[in-house]
Every structure is written in C-alpha cells, then in structure tokens.
mmCIF file of C-alpha atoms in Angstrom:
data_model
loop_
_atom_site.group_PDB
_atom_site.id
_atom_site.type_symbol
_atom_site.label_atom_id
_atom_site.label_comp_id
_atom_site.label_asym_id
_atom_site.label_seq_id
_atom_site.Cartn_x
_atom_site.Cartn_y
_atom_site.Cartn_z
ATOM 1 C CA UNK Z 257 35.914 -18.220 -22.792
ATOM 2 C CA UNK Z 258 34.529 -18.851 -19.584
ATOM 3 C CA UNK Z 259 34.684 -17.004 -16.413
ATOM 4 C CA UNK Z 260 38.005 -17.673 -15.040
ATOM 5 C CA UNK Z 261 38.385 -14.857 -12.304
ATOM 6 C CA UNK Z 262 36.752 -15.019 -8.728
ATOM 7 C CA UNK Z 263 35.754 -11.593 -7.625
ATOM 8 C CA UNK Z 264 35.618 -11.920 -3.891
ATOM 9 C CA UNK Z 265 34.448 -8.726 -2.706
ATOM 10 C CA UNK Z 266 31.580 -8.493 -4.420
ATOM 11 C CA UNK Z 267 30.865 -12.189 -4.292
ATOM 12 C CA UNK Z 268 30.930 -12.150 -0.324
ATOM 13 C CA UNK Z 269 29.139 -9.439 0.275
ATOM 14 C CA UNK Z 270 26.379 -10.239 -1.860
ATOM 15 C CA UNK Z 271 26.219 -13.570 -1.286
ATOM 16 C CA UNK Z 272 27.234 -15.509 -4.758
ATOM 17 C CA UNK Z 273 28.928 -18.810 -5.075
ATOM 18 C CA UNK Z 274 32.160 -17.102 -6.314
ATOM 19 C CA UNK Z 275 32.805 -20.719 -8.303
ATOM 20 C CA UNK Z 276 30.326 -19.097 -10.647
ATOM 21 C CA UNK Z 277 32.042 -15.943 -10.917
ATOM 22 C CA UNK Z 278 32.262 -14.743 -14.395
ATOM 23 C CA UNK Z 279 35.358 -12.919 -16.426
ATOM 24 C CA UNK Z 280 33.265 -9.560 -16.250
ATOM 25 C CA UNK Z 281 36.279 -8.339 -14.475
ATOM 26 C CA UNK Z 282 39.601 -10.035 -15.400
ATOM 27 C CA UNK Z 283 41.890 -7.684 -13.006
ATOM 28 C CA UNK Z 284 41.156 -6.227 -9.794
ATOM 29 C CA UNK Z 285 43.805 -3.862 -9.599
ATOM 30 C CA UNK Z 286 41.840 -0.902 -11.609
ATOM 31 C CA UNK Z 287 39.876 1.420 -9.558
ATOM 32 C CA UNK Z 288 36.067 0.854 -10.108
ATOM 33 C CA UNK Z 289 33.406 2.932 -10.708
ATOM 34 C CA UNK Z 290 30.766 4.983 -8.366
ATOM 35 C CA UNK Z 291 27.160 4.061 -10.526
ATOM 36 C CA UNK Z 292 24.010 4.368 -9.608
ATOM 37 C CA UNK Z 293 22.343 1.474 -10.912
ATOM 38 C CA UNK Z 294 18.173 1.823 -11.616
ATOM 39 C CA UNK Z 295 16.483 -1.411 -13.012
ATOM 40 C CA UNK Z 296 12.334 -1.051 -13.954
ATOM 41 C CA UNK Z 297 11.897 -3.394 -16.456
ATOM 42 C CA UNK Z 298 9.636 -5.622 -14.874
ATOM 43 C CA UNK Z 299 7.390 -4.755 -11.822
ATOM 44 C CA UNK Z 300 10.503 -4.866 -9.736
ATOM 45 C CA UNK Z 301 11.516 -0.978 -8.955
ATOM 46 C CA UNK Z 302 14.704 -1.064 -7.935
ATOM 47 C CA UNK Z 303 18.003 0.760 -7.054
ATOM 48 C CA UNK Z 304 21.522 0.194 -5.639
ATOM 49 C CA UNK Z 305 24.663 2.134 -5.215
ATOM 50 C CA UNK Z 306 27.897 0.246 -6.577
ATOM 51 C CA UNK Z 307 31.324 1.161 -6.120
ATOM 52 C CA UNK Z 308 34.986 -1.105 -6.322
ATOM 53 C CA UNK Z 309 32.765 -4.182 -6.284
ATOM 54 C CA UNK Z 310 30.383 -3.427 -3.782
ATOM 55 C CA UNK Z 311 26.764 -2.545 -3.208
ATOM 56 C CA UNK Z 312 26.771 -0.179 -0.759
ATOM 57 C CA UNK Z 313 23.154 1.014 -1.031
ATOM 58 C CA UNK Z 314 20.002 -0.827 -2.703
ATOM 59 C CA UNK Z 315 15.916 -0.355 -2.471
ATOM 60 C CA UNK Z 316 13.746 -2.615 -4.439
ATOM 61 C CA UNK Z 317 9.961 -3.280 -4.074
ATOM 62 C CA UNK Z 318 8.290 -6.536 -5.977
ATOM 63 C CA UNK Z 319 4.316 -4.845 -5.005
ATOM 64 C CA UNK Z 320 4.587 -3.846 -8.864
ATOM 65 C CA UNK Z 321 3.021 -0.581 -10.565
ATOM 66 C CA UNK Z 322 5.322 1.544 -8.124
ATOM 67 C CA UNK Z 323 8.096 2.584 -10.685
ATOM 68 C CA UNK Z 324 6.502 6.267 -11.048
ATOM 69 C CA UNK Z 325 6.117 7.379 -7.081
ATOM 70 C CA UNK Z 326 9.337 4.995 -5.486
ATOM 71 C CA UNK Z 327 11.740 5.365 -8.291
ATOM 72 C CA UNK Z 328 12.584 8.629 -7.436
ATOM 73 C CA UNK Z 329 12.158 8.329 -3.639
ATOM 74 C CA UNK Z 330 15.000 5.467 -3.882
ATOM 75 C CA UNK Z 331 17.041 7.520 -6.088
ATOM 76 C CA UNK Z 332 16.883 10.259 -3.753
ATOM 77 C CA UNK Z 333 17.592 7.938 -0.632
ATOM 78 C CA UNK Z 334 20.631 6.538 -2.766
ATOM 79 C CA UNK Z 335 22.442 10.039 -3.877
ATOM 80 C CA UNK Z 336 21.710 11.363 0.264
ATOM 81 C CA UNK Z 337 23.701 8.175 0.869
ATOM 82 C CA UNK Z 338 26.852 9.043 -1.942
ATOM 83 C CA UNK Z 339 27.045 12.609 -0.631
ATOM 84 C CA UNK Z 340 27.046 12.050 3.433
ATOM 85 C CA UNK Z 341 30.533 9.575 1.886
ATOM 86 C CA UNK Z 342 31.673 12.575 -0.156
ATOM 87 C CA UNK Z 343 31.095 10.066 -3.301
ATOM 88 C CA UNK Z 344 31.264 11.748 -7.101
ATOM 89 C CA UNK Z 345 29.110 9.230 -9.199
ATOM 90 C CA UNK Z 346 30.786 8.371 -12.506
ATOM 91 C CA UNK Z 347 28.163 6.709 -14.108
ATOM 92 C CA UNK Z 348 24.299 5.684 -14.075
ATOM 93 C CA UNK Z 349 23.457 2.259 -15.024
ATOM 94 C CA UNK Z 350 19.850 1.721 -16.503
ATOM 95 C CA UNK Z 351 18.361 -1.457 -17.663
ATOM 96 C CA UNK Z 352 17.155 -1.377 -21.453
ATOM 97 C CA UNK Z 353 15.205 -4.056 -21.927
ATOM 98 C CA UNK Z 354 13.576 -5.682 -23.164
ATOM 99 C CA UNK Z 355 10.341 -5.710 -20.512
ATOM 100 C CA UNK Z 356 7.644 -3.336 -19.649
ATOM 101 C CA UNK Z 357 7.134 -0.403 -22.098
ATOM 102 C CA UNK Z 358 6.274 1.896 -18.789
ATOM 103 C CA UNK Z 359 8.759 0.819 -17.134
ATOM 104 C CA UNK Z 360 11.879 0.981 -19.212
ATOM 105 C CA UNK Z 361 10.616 4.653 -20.187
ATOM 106 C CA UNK Z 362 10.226 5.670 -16.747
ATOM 107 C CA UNK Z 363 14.024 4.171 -15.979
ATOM 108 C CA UNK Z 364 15.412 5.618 -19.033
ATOM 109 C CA UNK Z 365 14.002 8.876 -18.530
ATOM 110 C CA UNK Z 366 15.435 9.441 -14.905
ATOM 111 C CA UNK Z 367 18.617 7.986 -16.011
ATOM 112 C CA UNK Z 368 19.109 10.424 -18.832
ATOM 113 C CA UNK Z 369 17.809 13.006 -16.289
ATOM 114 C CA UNK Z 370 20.599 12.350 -13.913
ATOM 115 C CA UNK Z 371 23.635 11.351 -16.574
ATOM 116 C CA UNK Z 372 22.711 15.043 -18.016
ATOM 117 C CA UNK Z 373 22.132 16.656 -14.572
ATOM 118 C CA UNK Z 374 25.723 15.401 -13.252
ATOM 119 C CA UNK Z 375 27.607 15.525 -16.610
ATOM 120 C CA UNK Z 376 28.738 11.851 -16.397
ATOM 121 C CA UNK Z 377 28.311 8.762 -18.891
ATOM 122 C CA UNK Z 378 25.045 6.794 -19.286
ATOM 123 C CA UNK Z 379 25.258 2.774 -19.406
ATOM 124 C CA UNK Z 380 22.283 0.712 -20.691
ATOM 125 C CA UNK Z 381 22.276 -3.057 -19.081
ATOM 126 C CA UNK Z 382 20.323 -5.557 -21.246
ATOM 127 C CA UNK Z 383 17.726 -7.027 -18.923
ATOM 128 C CA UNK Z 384 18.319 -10.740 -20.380
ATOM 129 C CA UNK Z 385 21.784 -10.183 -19.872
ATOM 130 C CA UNK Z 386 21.220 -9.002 -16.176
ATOM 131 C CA UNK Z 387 18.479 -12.013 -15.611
ATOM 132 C CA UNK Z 388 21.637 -14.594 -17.167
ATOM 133 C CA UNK Z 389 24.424 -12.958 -14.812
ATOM 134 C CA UNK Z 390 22.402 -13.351 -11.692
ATOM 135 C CA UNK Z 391 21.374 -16.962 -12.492
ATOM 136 C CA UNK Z 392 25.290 -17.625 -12.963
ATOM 137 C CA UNK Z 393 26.017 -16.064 -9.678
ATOM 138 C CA UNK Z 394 23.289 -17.201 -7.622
ATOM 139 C CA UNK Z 395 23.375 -21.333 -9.020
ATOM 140 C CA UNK Z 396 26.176 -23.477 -9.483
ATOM 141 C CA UNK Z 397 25.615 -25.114 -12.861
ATOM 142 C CA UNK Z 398 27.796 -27.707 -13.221
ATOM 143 C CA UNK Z 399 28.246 -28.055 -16.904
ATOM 144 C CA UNK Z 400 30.583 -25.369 -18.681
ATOM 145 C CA UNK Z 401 28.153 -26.289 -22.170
ATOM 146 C CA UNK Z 402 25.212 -25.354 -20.518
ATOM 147 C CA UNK Z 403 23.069 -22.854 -22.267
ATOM 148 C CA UNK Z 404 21.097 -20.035 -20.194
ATOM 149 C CA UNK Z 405 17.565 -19.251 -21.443
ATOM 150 C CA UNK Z 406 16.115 -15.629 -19.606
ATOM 151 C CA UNK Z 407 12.651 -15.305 -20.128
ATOM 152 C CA UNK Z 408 10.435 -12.259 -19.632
ATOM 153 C CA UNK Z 409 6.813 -12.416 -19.707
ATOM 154 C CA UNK Z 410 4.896 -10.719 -22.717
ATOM 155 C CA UNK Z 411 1.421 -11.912 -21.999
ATOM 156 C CA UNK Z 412 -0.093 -15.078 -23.439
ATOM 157 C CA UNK Z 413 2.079 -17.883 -24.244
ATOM 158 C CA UNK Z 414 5.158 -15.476 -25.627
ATOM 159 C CA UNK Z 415 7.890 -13.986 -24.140
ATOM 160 C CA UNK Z 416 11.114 -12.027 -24.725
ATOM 161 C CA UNK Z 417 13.971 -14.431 -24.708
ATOM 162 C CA UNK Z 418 17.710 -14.920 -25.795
ATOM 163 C CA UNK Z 419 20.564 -17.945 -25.466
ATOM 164 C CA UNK Z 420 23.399 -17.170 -24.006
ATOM 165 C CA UNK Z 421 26.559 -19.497 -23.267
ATOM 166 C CA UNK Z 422 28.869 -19.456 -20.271
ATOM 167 C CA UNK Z 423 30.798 -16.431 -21.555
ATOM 168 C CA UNK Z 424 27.349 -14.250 -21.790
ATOM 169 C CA UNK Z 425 27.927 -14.763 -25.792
ATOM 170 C CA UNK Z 426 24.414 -14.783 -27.329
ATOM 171 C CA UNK Z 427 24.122 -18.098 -28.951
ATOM 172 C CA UNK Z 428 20.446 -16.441 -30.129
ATOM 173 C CA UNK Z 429 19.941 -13.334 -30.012
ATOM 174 C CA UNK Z 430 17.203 -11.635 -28.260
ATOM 175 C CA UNK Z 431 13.538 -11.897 -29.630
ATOM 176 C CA UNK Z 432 9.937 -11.955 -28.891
ATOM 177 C CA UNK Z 433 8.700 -15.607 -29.275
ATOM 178 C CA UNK Z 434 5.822 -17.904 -28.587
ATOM 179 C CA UNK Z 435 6.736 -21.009 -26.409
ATOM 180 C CA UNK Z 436 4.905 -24.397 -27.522
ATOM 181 C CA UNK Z 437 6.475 -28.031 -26.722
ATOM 182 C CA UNK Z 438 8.716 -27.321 -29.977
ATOM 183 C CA UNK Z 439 10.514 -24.276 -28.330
ATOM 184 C CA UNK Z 440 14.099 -24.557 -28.685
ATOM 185 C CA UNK Z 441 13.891 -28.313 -29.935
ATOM 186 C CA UNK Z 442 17.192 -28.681 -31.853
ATOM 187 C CA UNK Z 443 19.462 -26.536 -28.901
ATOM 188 C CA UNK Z 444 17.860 -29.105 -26.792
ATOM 189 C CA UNK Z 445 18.369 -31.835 -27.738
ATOM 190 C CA UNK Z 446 22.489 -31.394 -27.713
ATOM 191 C CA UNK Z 447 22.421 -29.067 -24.559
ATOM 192 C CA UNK Z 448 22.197 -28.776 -21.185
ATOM 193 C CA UNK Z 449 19.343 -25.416 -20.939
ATOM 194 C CA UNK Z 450 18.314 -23.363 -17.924
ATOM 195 C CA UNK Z 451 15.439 -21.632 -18.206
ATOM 196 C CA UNK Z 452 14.722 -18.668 -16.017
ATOM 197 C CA UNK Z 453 12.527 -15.527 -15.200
ATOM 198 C CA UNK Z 454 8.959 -14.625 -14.888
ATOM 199 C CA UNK Z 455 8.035 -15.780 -18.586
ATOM 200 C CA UNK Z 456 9.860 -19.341 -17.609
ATOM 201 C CA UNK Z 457 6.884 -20.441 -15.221
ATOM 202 C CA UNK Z 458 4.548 -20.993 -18.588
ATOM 203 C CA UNK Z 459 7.400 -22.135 -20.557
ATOM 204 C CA UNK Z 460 7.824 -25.471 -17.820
ATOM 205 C CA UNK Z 461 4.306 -26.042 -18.589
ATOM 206 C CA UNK Z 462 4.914 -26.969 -22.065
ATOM 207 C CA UNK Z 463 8.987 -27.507 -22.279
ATOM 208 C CA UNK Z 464 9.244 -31.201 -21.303
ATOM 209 C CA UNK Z 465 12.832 -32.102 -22.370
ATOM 210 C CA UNK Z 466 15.139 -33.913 -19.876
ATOM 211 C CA UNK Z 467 17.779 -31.445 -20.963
ATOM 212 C CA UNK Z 468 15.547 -28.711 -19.857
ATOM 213 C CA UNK Z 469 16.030 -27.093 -16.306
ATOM 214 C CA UNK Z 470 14.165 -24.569 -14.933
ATOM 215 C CA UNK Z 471 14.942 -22.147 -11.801
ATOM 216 C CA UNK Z 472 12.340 -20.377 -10.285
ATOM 217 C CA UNK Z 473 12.362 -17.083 -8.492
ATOM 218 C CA UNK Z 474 14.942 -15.139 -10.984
ATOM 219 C CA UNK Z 475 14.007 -11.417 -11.105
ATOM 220 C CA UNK Z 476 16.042 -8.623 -12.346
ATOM 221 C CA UNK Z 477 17.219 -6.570 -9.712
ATOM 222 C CA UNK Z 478 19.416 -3.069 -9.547
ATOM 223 C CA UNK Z 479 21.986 -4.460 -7.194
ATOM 224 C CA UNK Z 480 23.214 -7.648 -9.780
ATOM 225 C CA UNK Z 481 23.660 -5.148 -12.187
ATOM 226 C CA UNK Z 482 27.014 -3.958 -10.660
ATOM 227 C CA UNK Z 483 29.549 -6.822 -12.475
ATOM 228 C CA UNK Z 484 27.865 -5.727 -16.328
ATOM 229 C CA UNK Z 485 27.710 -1.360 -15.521
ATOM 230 C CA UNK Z 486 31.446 -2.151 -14.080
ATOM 231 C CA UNK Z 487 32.097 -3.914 -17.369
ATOM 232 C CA UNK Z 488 30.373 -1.378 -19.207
ATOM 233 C CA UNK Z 489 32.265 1.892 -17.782
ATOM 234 C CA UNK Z 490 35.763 0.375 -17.778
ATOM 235 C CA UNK Z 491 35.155 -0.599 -21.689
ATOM 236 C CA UNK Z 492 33.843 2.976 -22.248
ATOM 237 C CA UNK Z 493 30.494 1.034 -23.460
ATOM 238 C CA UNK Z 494 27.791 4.159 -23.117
ATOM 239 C CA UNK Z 495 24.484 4.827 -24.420
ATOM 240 C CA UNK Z 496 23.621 8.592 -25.793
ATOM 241 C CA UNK Z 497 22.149 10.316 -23.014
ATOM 242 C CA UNK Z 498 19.678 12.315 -25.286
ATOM 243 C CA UNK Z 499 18.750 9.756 -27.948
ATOM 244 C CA UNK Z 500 19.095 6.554 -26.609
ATOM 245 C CA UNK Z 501 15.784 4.442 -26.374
ATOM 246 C CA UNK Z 502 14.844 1.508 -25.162
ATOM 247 C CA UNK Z 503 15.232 -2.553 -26.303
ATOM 248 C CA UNK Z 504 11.627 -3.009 -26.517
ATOM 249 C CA UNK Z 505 11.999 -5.984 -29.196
ATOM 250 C CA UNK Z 506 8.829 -5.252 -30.594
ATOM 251 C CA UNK Z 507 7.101 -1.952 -31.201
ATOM 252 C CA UNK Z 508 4.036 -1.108 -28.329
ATOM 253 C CA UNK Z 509 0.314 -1.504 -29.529
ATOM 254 C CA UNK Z 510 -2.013 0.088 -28.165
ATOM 255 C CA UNK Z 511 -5.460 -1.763 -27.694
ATOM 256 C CA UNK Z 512 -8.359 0.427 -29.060
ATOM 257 C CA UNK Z 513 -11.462 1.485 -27.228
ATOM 258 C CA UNK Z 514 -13.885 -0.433 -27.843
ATOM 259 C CA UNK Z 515 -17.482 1.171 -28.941
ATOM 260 C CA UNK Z 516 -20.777 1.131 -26.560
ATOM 261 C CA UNK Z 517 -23.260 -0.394 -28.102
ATOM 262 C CA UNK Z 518 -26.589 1.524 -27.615
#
C-alpha cells in the first residue's frame, strides 16, 4: 500500500515534499510521543527531540569519530531542553543498524542507559529503513513501482544494503554484499531503482543501468527518524532494553597485529 496520508506538521517544519509523505501515520488524531531520538551508525552523531510530529530539538556533527565525547553532550543539551518545557519522554529511539560496529554500540549503550534510567520503552530504527524514509521525504520519485536501494559503506567494493518498495516492504532483505556491474541485474531490468547513501557513490561507478538512479548526499540523521520511532511507539514495537544488540549483518573481525620482523 502506498503512502496515502500527508502529515503536514512535520512535513512543513522539516521541510519534506509532503506529496511523498508516507502511511507511517494513517490518523492524526492520536496524541504522539515525546522520544529522544540518537542515530550513530555512520560517522554522523546525531540527536533530535520529537514530539506530535515535530522536531523540536536536534544536534548532529558529519566531522566523524565524535560519537564517544558529543553523544552525550547533545543528549544532555536535548533532555535540558524537555525539562525547561516540563516534557516526560516516553520513549528513546536508537538506530540499529546495520553501520559502524563503534558506533551502533556506543548508541545502543546510551539508549539502554536512558530507557532504564527513566523507566520508559526502548525503540530500535533500522538504519536502511531510516536512509529509505528520508530519500522518500526529501525526493519526489515519480513512479509508485520504484524500488529504493540504501547503501552503507563496508569498505572495499561491499556494502550493507536492502530493497524496499513504496510501502517500506523489504522486497530484499538486508545483507552485506559486494557491488560489481551484475548487482541487482534481474530487479533492474523490470524496475525503476534509486540508489542512495554513502556506499552508493562506488556502486554508480560500476551500476550502469538506465533504470538505475542514484541520489547523492543521503545520510542518516536523528531528526528523520521521528515518522518510524512514532510508528514504532504507537504499534508498541520495542526492543529489550537489557538484551537487545545491534543489526550488525555480519559478525566484527578484528584485524591481527601483525609481527616485526627483526
């Protein structure tokens, strides 16, 4: 099904084309959540403040390697902000993954920290969902078949990568996988396919369908996480604030010191 409700509010004061406004929230006339959204995947540290379809309060920083000191500088700056408005929080939002193993742990942890701190629910946003859901809101696509392709760099020529249709429906589901000119050959050549985050730059290199758009710039950010937490918390869709880990697709290696030779 595709998105069939415009969400003004939080289309207008964010800035999205709210013709691309998805079905995340079918009725307007439930009270929405205060979250505290925290997104670290990638070397974007960021953080907003959400509440009844707003961002009220957001930090990021794109300098990368910053997660560990600004993190909780921006989390700080963001509850100061809740409390001088008398706002409970209901919920914290933290991206998943897949991305950066340091990252995602360093999110997760001071998510879990603060769902357990303030007794409230803990929501875990799939960063290829998040990456899909601002390329929807931020470019008209004109084509309701269209096929959305997030991509997030794993080094070399692979990345981590899903297919999602108009409805956010995972038409493959998410994986670690090594781009060549092949990559996606039989979607593509019966779709329409936008291609998108950091791991997308290598993937134009090689991809040269005609069915094959790519849009630069996509990065996952705290504050375009507010229509999936929203979605989240209203369908009671929480994570387990002690055990929960996160969507790392495949397991971390670590490289091994290598030996002097004397």
């Amino acid at each position: 099904m595709f998105f069939i409700r415009k969400f003004t509010a939080y289309s207008r004061n964010n800035g999205y084309k709210s013709e691309n406004f998805a079905n995340f929230v079918p009725k307007l006339e439930f009270l929405m959540a205060n979250i505290l959204n925290i997104e670290t995947s990638t070397s974007v540290c960021s953080v907003a403040l959400t509440s009844e379809g707003q961002v009220l309060e957001h930090y990021e920083n794109y300098d990368g390697k910053t997660h560990a000191t600004l993190l909780s500088l921006y989390i700080q700056r963001s509850l100061k902000y809740a409390r001088s408005r008398n706002m409970q929080l209901d919920a914290v939002a933290v991206s998943i993954g897949p991305g950066s193993y340091t990252g995602l742990r360093i999110g997760l942890s001071e998510a879990k920290g603060l769902a357990f701190g303030f007794n409230i629910p803990l929501i875990g946003v799939n960063t290829l969902q998040l990456l899909t859901v601002t390329t929807m809101f931020n470019h008209f696509i004109d084509d309701d078949n269209a096929l959305y392709v997030p991509m997030i760099d794993a080094r070399r020529m692979e990345v981590y990568t899903g297919v999602y249709n108009n409805a956010l429906e995972p038409v493959v589901e998410p994986e670690a996988k090594i781009i060549d000119e092949g990559a996606f050959g039989d979607l593509l050549a019966s779709h329409h396919m936008v291609f998108f985050g950091n791991g997308s730059d290598k993937a134009a290199n090689v991809i040269k369908s005609p069915n094959a758009e790519f849009i630069p710039g996509i990065k996952p950010e705290a504050l375009h996480m507010l229509a999936l937490s929203e979605k989240a918390y209203r369908e009671h869709d929480f994570i387990d604030v002690a055990y929960s880990t996160p969507l790392y697709i495949k397991e971390f290696q670590a490289t091994k010191r290598k030996k002097k030779v004397l």
